[in-house]
CSV table of C-alpha atoms and ligand atoms in Angstrom, one decimal:
chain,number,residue,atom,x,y,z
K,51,UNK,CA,-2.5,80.3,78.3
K,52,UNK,CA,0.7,80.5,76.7
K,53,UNK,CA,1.8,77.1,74.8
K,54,UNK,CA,6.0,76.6,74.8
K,55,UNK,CA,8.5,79.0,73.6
K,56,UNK,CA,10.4,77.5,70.7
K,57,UNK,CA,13.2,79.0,68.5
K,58,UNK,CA,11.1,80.7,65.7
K,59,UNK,CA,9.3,82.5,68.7
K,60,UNK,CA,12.4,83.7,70.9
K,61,UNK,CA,14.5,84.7,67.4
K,62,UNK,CA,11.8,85.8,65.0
K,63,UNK,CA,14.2,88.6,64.5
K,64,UNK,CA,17.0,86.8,63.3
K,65,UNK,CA,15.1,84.7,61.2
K,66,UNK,CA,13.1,84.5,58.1
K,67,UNK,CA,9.5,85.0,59.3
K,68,UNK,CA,6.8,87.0,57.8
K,69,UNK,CA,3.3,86.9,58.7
K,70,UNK,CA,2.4,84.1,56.6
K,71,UNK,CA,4.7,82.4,58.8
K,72,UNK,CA,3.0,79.6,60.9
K,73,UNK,CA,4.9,80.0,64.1
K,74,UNK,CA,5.3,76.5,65.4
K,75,UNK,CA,7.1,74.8,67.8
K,76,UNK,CA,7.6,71.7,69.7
K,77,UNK,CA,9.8,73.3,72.9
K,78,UNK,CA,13.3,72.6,70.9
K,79,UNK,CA,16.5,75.0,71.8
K,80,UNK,CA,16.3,76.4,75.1
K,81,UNK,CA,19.0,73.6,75.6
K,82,UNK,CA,21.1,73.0,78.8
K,83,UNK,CA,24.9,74.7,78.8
K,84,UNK,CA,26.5,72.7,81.9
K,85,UNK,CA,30.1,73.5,82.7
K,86,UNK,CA,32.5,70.8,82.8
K,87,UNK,CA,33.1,69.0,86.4
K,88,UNK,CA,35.8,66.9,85.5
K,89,UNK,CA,37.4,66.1,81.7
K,90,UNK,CA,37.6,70.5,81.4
K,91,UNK,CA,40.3,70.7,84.7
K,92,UNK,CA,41.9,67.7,83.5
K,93,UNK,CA,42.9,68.8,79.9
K,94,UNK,CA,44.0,73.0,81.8
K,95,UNK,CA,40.1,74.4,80.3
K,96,UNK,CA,38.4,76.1,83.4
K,97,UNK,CA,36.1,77.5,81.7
K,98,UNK,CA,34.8,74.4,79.8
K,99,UNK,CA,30.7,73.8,79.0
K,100,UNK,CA,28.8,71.5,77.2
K,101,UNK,CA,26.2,72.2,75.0
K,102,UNK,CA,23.3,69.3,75.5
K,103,UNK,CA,21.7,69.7,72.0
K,104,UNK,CA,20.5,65.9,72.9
K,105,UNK,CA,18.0,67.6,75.2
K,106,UNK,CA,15.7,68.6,71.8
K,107,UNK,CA,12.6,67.0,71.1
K,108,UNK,CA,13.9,64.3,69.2
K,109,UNK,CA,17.5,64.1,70.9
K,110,UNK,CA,19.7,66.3,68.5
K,111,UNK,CA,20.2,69.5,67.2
K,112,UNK,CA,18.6,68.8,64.3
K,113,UNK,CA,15.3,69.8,65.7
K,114,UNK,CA,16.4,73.2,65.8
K,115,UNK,CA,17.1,73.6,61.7
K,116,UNK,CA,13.6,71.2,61.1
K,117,UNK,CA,11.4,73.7,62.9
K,118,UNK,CA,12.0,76.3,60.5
K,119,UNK,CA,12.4,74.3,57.7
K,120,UNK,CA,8.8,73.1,58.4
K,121,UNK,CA,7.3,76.4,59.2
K,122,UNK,CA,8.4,77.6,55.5
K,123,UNK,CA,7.3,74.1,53.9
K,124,UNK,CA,4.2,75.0,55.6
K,125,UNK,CA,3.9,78.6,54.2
K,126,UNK,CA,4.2,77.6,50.6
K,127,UNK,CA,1.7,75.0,51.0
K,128,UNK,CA,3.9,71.9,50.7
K,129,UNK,CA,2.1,68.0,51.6
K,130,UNK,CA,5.1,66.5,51.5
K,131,UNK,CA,9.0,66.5,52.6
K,132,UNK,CA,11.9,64.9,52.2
K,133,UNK,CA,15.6,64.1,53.5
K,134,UNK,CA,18.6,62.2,53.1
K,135,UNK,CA,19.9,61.4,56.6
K,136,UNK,CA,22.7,59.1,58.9
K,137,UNK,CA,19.9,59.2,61.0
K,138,UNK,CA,19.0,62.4,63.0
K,139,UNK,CA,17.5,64.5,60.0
K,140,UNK,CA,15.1,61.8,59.4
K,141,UNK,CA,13.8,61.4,62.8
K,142,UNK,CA,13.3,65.0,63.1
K,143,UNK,CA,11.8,65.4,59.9
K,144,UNK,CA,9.6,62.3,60.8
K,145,UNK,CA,8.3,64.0,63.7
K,146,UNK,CA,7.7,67.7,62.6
K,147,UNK,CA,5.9,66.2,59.8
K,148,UNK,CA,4.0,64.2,62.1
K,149,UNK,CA,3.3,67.1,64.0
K,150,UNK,CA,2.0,69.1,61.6
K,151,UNK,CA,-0.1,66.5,59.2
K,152,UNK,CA,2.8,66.8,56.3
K,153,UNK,CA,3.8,63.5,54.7
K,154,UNK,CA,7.5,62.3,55.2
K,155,UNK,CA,9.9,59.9,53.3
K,156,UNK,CA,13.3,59.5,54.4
K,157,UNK,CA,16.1,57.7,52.6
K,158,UNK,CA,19.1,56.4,54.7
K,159,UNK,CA,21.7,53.8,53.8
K,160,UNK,CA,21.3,50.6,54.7
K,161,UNK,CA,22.5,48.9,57.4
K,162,UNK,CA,24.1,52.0,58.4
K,163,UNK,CA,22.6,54.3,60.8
K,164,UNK,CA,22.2,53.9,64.5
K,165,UNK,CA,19.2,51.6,65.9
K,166,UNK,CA,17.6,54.6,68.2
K,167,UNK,CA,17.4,56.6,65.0
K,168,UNK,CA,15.6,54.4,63.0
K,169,UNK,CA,12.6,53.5,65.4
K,170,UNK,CA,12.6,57.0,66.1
K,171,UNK,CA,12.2,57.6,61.8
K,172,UNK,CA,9.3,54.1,62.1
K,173,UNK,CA,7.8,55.1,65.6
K,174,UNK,CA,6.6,58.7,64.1
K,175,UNK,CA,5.4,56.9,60.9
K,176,UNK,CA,7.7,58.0,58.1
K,177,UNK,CA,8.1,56.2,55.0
K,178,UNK,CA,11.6,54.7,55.2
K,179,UNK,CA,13.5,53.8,51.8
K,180,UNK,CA,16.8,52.4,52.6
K,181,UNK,CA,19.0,52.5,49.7
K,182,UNK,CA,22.0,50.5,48.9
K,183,UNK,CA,25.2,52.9,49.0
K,184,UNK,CA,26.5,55.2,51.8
K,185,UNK,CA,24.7,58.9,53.1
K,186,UNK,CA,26.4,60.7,50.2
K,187,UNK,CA,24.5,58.6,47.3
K,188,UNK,CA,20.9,59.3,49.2
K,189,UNK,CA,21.5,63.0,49.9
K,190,UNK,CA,22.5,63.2,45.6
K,191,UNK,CA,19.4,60.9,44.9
K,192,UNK,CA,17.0,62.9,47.2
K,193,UNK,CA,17.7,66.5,45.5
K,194,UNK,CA,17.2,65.3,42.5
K,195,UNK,CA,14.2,63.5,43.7
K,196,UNK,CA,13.0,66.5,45.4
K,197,UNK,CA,12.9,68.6,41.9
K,198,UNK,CA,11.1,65.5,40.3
K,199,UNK,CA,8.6,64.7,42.8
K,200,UNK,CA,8.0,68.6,44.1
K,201,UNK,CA,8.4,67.6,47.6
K,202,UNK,CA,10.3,69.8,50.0
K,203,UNK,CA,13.9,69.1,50.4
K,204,UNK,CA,15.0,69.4,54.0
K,205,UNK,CA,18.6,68.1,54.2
K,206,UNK,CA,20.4,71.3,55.0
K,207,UNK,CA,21.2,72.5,51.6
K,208,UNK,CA,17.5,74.2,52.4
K,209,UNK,CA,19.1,77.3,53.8
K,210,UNK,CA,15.9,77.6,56.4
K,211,UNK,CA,17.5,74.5,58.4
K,212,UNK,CA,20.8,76.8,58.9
K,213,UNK,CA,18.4,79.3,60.0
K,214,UNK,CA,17.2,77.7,62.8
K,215,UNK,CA,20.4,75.8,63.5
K,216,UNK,CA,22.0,78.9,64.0
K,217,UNK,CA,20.1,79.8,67.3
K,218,UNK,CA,22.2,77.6,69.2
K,219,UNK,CA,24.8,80.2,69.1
K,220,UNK,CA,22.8,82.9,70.2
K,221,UNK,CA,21.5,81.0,73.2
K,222,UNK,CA,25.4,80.0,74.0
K,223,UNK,CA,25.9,83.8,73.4
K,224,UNK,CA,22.7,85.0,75.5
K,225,UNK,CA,23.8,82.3,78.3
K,226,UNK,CA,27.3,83.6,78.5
K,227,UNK,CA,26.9,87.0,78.5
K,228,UNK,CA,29.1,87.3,75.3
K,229,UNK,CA,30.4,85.1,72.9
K,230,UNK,CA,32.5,82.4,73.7
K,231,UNK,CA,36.5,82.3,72.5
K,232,UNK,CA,36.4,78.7,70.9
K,233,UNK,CA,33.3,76.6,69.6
K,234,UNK,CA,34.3,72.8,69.5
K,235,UNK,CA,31.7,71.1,67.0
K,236,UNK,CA,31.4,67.3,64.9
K,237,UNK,CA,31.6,67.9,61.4
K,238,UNK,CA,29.7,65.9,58.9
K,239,UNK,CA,27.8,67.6,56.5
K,240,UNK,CA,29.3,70.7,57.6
K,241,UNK,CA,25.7,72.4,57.8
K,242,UNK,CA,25.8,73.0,61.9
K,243,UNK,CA,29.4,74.5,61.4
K,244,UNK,CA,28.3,76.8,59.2
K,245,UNK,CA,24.9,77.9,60.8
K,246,UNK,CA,26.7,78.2,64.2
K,247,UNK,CA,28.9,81.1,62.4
K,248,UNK,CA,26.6,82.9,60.3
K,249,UNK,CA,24.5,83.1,64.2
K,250,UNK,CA,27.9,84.6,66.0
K,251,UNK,CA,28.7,86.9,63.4
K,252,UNK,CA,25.0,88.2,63.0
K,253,UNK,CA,24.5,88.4,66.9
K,254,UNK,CA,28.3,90.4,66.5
K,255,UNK,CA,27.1,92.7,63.7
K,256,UNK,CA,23.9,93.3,66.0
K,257,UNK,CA,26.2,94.0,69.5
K,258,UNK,CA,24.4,91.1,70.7
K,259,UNK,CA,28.5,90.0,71.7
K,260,UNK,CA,32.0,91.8,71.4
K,261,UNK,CA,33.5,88.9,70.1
K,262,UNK,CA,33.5,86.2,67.7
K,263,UNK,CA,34.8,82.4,68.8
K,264,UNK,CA,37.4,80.6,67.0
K,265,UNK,CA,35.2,77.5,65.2
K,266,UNK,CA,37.0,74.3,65.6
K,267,UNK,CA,35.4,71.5,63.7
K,268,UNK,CA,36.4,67.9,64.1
K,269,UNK,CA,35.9,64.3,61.3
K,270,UNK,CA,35.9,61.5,62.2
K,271,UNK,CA,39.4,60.6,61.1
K,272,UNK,CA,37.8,58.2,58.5
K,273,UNK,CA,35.5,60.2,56.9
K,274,UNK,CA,37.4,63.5,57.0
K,275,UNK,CA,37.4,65.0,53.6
K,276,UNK,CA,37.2,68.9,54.7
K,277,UNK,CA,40.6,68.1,56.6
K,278,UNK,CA,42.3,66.0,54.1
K,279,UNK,CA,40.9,67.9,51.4
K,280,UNK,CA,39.3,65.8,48.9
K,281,UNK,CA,36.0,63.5,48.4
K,282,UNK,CA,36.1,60.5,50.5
K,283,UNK,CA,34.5,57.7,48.1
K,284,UNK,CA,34.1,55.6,51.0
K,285,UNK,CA,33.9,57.0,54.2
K,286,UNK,CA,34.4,55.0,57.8
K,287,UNK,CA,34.1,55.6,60.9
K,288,UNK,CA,32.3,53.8,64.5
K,289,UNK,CA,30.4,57.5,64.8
K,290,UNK,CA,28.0,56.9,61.7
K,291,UNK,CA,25.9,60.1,62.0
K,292,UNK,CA,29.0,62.1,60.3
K,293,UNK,CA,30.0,59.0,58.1
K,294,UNK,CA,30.3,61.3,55.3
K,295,UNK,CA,32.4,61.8,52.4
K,296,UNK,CA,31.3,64.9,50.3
K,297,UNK,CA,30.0,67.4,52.7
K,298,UNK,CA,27.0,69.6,51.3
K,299,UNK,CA,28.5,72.7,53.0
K,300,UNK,CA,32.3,72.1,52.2
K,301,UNK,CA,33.6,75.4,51.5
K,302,UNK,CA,30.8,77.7,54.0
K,303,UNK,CA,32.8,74.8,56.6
K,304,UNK,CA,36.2,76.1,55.0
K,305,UNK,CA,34.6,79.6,55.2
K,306,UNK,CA,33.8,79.9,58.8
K,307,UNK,CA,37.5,78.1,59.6
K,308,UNK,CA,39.1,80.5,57.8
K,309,UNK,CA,37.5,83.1,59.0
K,310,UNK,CA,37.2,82.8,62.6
K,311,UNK,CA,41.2,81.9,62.5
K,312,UNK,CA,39.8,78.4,63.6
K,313,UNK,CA,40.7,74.7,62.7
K,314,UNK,CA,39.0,71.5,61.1
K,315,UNK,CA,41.0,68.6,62.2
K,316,UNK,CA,40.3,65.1,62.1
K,317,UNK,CA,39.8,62.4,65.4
K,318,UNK,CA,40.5,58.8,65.5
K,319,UNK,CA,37.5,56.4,66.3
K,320,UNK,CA,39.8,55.3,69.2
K,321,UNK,CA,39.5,58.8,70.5
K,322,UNK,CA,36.2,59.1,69.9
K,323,UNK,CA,35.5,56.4,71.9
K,324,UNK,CA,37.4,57.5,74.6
K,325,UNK,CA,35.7,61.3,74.9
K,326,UNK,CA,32.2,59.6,74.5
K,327,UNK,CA,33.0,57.6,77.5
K,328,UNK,CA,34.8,60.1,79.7
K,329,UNK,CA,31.7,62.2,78.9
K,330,UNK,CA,29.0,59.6,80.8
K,331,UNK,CA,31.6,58.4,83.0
K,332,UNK,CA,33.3,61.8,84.2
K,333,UNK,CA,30.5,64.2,83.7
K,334,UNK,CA,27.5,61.7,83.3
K,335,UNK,CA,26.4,63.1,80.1
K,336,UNK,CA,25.2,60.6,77.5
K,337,UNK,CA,26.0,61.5,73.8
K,338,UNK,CA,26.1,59.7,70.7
K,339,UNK,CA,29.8,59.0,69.2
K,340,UNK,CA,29.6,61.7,66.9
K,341,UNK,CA,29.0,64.3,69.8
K,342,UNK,CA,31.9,62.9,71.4
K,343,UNK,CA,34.1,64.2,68.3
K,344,UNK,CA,34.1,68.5,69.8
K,345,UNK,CA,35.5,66.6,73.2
K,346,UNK,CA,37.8,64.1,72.0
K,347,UNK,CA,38.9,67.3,69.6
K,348,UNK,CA,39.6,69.6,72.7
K,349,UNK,CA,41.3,66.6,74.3
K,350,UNK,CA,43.4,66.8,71.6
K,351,UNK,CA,43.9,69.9,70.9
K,352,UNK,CA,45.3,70.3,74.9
K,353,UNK,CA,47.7,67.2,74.2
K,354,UNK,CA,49.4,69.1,71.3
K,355,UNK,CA,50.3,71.9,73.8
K,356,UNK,CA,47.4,74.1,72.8
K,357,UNK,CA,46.9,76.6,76.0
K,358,UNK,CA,43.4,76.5,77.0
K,359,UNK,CA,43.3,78.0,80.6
K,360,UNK,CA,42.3,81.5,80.2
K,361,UNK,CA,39.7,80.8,77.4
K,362,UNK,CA,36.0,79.8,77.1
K,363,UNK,CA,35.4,76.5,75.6
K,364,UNK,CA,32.0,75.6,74.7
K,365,UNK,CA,31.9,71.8,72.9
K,366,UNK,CA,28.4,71.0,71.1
K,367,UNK,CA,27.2,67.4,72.4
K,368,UNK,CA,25.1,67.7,68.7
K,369,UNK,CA,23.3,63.9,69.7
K,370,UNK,CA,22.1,62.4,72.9
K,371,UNK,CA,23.2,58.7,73.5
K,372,UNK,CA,20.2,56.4,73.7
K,373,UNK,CA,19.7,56.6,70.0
K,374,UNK,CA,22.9,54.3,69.1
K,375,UNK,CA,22.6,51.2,72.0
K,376,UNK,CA,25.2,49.3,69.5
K,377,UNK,CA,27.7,51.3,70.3
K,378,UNK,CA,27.0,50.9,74.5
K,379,UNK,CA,27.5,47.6,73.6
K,380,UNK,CA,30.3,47.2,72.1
K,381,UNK,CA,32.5,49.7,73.6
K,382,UNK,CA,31.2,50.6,77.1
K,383,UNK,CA,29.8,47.0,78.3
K,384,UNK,CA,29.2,46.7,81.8
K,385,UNK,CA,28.6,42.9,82.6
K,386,UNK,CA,25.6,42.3,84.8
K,387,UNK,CA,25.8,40.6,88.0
K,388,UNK,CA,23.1,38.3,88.5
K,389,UNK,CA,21.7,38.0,91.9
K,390,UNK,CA,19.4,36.5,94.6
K,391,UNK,CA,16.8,39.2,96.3
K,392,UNK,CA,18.7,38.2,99.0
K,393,UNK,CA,20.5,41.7,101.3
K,394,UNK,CA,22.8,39.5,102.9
K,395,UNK,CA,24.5,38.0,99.7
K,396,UNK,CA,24.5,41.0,98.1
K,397,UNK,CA,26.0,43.1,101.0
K,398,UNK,CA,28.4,40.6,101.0
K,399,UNK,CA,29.0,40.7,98.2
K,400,UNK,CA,29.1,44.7,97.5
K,401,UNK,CA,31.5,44.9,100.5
K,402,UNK,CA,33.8,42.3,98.8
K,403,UNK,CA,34.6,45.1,95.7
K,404,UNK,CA,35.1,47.5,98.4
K,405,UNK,CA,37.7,46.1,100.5
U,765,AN7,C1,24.7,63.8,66.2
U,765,AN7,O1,21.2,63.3,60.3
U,765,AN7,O2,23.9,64.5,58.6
U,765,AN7,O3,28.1,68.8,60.0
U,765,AN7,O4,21.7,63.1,58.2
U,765,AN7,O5,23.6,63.6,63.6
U,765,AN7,O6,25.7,69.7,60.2
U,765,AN7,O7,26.2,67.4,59.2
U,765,AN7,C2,23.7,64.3,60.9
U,765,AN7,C3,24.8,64.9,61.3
U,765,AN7,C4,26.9,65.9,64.2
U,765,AN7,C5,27.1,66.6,61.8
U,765,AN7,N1,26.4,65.2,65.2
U,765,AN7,O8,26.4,67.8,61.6
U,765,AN7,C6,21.9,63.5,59.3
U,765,AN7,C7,23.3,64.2,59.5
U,765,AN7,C8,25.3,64.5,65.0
U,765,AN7,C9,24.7,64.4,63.7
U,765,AN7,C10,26.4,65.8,62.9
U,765,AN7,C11,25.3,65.0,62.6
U,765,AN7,P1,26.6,68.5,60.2
């Protein structure tokens, strides 16, 4: 019987596997691309889809990087791992290591990352070192930990996680039939930015497409040190998974702009807010705030004029929502109505908001 398919599997061309290569998987990519029912027509994109990266294993895109990250930790005989993270790198980490008996410590700032994230990092039995100071002081502490300690490093300055990552875009690409003309994509690290171009211009080099997408990447407006162009010392914003202010892959981010005649602009939290509900409310897709980034970025991009009818948009929902309930809570409340088991009342009551 054949176990799941995972990314290593289905690309083992594209990527860096030999035969000492444990291929591994637990069923990440293979991720739903839904067109747009609603927010695409209303901003003039017809051709709008979503990529649902919160369908992986451990609800982001992450899972696709970790995979292959593991598989090579695994290969040169590595126990142990270890990540800086806003969140989604640990729990993946956390669960591949899990997975495959390898010993996981993940160091996140305090206080700062979403609640969903961090039982995920506790549920799959990492060892969890907050540390005082925002995502940018961990991910500097943990490489040089990483070099004292030996353990594996797998924030995505290990180039295997961009690896992996970049199999999104040949799944958009094998899904479409060709590439798409503009990738909209959350910015952070800048590590998914880059892997998303170096997969479109291999799949291009290959004739796998004809084409190669503009890359527009979005910050929160906060924590947007690739569009304002300098070090954020102390970066802010509601979407904490790209609360960052010294991106790892800065100029591979600048890099794949430049060269795909693309954009990295920045989005307020207010618009953030406002794609991330539009998204469950209009298209009843569930992402975390920092997915919601691509959409409020193509919102924006259609306010300032841009002309979007004749192209195809594909925005990456990196996240899925259920990891941050905070942010449910404090910006999408819906107040319960407490009732009797009584049909009557209720009916009565129902038909009341109709009328
Ligand atoms: C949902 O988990 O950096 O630009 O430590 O969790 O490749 O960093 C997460 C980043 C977008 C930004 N969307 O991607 C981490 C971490 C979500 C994310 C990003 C992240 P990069």
């Amino acid at each position: 019987m054949n176990g799941t398919v995972g990314v290593i599997e289905r690309y083992k061309e594209f990527l860096p596997v030999n035969v000492d290569t444990p291929i591994i998987t637990m069923g990440e990519g293979n991720t739903p691309l839904v067109k747009s029912t609603n927010i695409g027509p209303s901003v003039g994109c017809e051709n709008l889809y979503f990529k649902l990266e919160g369908s992986n294993p451990t609800g982001s895109f992450k899972d696709r990087g970790m995979v292959m990250a593991i598989a090579k930790a695994l290969e040169a005989g590595r126990k142990r791992v270890i990540c800086a993270s806003t969140g989604n790198t640990s729990a993946s980490a956390a669960a591949y290591s899990a997975r495959y008996n390898l010993q996981s410590f993940v160091v996140v700032p305090s206080g700062e990352i979403a609640l969903g994230k961090l039982a995920q990092a506790m549920a799959y039995g990492a060892r969890i070192l907050a540390v005082d100071g925002n995502f940018d002081d961990a991910l500097t502490m943990v490489r040089d930990l990483a070099t004292e300690l030996s353990i594996e490093l797998v924030n995505s300055l290990n180039p295997y996680r961009l690896e992996g990552q970049k199999t999104a875009s040949f799944e958009i690409s094998d899904a479409l039939g060709d590439s798409p003309d503009m990738i909209c994509i959350p910015v952070g690290n800048a590590g998914n930015i880059t892997a998303y171009w170096k997969g479109f211009t291999e799949y291009r080099i290959n004739e796998r497409i004809t084409k190669l997408p503009r890359m527009m990447g979005f910050q929160a407006a906060g924590a947007a040190p690739i569009v304002r162009d300098e070090k954020i010392e102390d970066p802010q914003t509601i979407a904490s998974a790209i609360r960052i202010g010294n991106p790892a892959s800065w100029q591979r981010a600048v890099n794949a702009r430049d060269e795909s005649g693309g954009n990295i602009d920045a989005v307020s939290d207010a618009e953030i807010i406002e794609a991330y509900i539009r998204l469950a409310r209009e298209e009843g897709i569930f992402c975390e705030p920092a997915s919601a980034a691509s959409v409020a970025g193509l919102i924006k991009l259609a306010s300032q004029g841009e002309d979007l009818k004749n192209l195809t948009a594909v925005c990456i929902l990196t996240g899925m929502g259920l990891k941050d309930p905070t942010t449910v809570e404090n910006h999408a409340l819906v107040e319960l109505e407490y009732v009797e088991p009584d049909v009557e009342q209720v009916a009565a009551l129902l038909s009341k908001d109709a009328a």
